[in-house]
């Protein structure tokens, strides 16, 4: 997943907090992180259901469009039975 643009003039944001753990199963539209821009704190929803792999740590400043996590949608079916 890439960081979406929170506004026209904003080019980077900070990962304020991850609300999920690396390797956790997430559901589509579940809020997985909070990101801070110069103007606001925004929620980052999961784009798909699956197992998440975090690629940026809390406190990191990342560019808009940068990949901060990946969601393994192929793991969806095997984990779905557990949750």
mmCIF file with all atom_site columns, C-alpha atoms in Angstrom, residues 46-81:
data_model
loop_
_atom_site.group_PDB
_atom_site.id
_atom_site.type_symbol
_atom_site.label_atom_id
_atom_site.label_alt_id
_atom_site.label_comp_id
_atom_site.label_asym_id
_atom_site.label_entity_id
_atom_site.label_seq_id
_atom_site.pdbx_PDB_ins_code
_atom_site.Cartn_x
_atom_site.Cartn_y
_atom_site.Cartn_z
_atom_site.occupancy
_atom_site.B_iso_or_equiv
_atom_site.pdbx_formal_charge
_atom_site.auth_seq_id
_atom_site.auth_comp_id
_atom_site.auth_asym_id
_atom_site.auth_atom_id
_atom_site.pdbx_PDB_model_num
ATOM 1  C CA . UNK A 1 46 ? -6.481  -1.387  4.433  1.00 0.00 ? 46 UNK A CA 1
ATOM 2  C CA . UNK A 1 47 ? -7.031  -1.607  0.681  1.00 0.00 ? 47 UNK A CA 1
ATOM 3  C CA . UNK A 1 48 ? -7.617  -5.396  0.786  1.00 0.00 ? 48 UNK A CA 1
ATOM 4  C CA . UNK A 1 49 ? -8.060  -8.237  3.257  1.00 0.00 ? 49 UNK A CA 1
ATOM 5  C CA . UNK A 1 50 ? -5.016  -10.388 3.969  1.00 0.00 ? 50 UNK A CA 1
ATOM 6  C CA . UNK A 1 51 ? -1.829  -10.665 6.017  1.00 0.00 ? 51 UNK A CA 1
ATOM 7  C CA . UNK A 1 52 ? 0.047   -7.405  6.455  1.00 0.00 ? 52 UNK A CA 1
ATOM 8  C CA . UNK A 1 53 ? 3.805   -6.869  6.239  1.00 0.00 ? 53 UNK A CA 1
ATOM 9  C CA . UNK A 1 54 ? 4.953   -3.488  7.539  1.00 0.00 ? 54 UNK A CA 1
ATOM 10 C CA . UNK A 1 55 ? 7.668   -1.705  5.559  1.00 0.00 ? 55 UNK A CA 1
ATOM 11 C CA . UNK A 1 56 ? 7.995   1.511   7.601  1.00 0.00 ? 56 UNK A CA 1
ATOM 12 C CA . UNK A 1 57 ? 8.278   2.071   11.335 1.00 0.00 ? 57 UNK A CA 1
ATOM 13 C CA . UNK A 1 58 ? 6.389   4.435   13.593 1.00 0.00 ? 58 UNK A CA 1
ATOM 14 C CA . UNK A 1 59 ? 7.986   7.868   13.599 1.00 0.00 ? 59 UNK A CA 1
ATOM 15 C CA . UNK A 1 60 ? 9.355   7.516   10.053 1.00 0.00 ? 60 UNK A CA 1
ATOM 16 C CA . UNK A 1 61 ? 8.727   10.389  7.664  1.00 0.00 ? 61 UNK A CA 1
ATOM 17 C CA . UNK A 1 62 ? 7.665   8.986   4.297  1.00 0.00 ? 62 UNK A CA 1
ATOM 18 C CA . UNK A 1 63 ? 6.906   10.498  0.912  1.00 0.00 ? 63 UNK A CA 1
ATOM 19 C CA . UNK A 1 64 ? 3.388   10.556  -0.515 1.00 0.00 ? 64 UNK A CA 1
ATOM 20 C CA . UNK A 1 65 ? 3.179   7.543   -2.827 1.00 0.00 ? 65 UNK A CA 1
ATOM 21 C CA . UNK A 1 66 ? 5.794   5.546   -0.901 1.00 0.00 ? 66 UNK A CA 1
ATOM 22 C CA . UNK A 1 67 ? 5.004   1.895   -0.104 1.00 0.00 ? 67 UNK A CA 1
ATOM 23 C CA . UNK A 1 68 ? 4.659   1.503   3.682  1.00 0.00 ? 68 UNK A CA 1
ATOM 24 C CA . UNK A 1 69 ? 3.159   -1.987  3.880  1.00 0.00 ? 69 UNK A CA 1
ATOM 25 C CA . UNK A 1 70 ? 2.107   -4.932  1.772  1.00 0.00 ? 70 UNK A CA 1
ATOM 26 C CA . UNK A 1 71 ? -0.990  -7.077  2.146  1.00 0.00 ? 71 UNK A CA 1
ATOM 27 C CA . UNK A 1 72 ? -0.741  -10.708 1.084  1.00 0.00 ? 72 UNK A CA 1
ATOM 28 C CA . UNK A 1 73 ? -4.222  -11.328 -0.302 1.00 0.00 ? 73 UNK A CA 1
ATOM 29 C CA . UNK A 1 74 ? -3.334  -14.953 -1.122 1.00 0.00 ? 74 UNK A CA 1
ATOM 30 C CA . UNK A 1 75 ? -3.139  -15.650 2.617  1.00 0.00 ? 75 UNK A CA 1
ATOM 31 C CA . UNK A 1 76 ? -6.698  -14.367 2.954  1.00 0.00 ? 76 UNK A CA 1
ATOM 32 C CA . UNK A 1 77 ? -8.476  -17.709 2.769  1.00 0.00 ? 77 UNK A CA 1
ATOM 33 C CA . UNK A 1 78 ? -6.252  -19.639 5.161  1.00 0.00 ? 78 UNK A CA 1
ATOM 34 C CA . UNK A 1 79 ? -6.361  -16.879 7.795  1.00 0.00 ? 79 UNK A CA 1
ATOM 35 C CA . UNK A 1 80 ? -10.036 -16.030 7.322  1.00 0.00 ? 80 UNK A CA 1
ATOM 36 C CA . UNK A 1 81 ? -11.029 -19.302 8.974  1.00 0.00 ? 81 UNK A CA 1
#
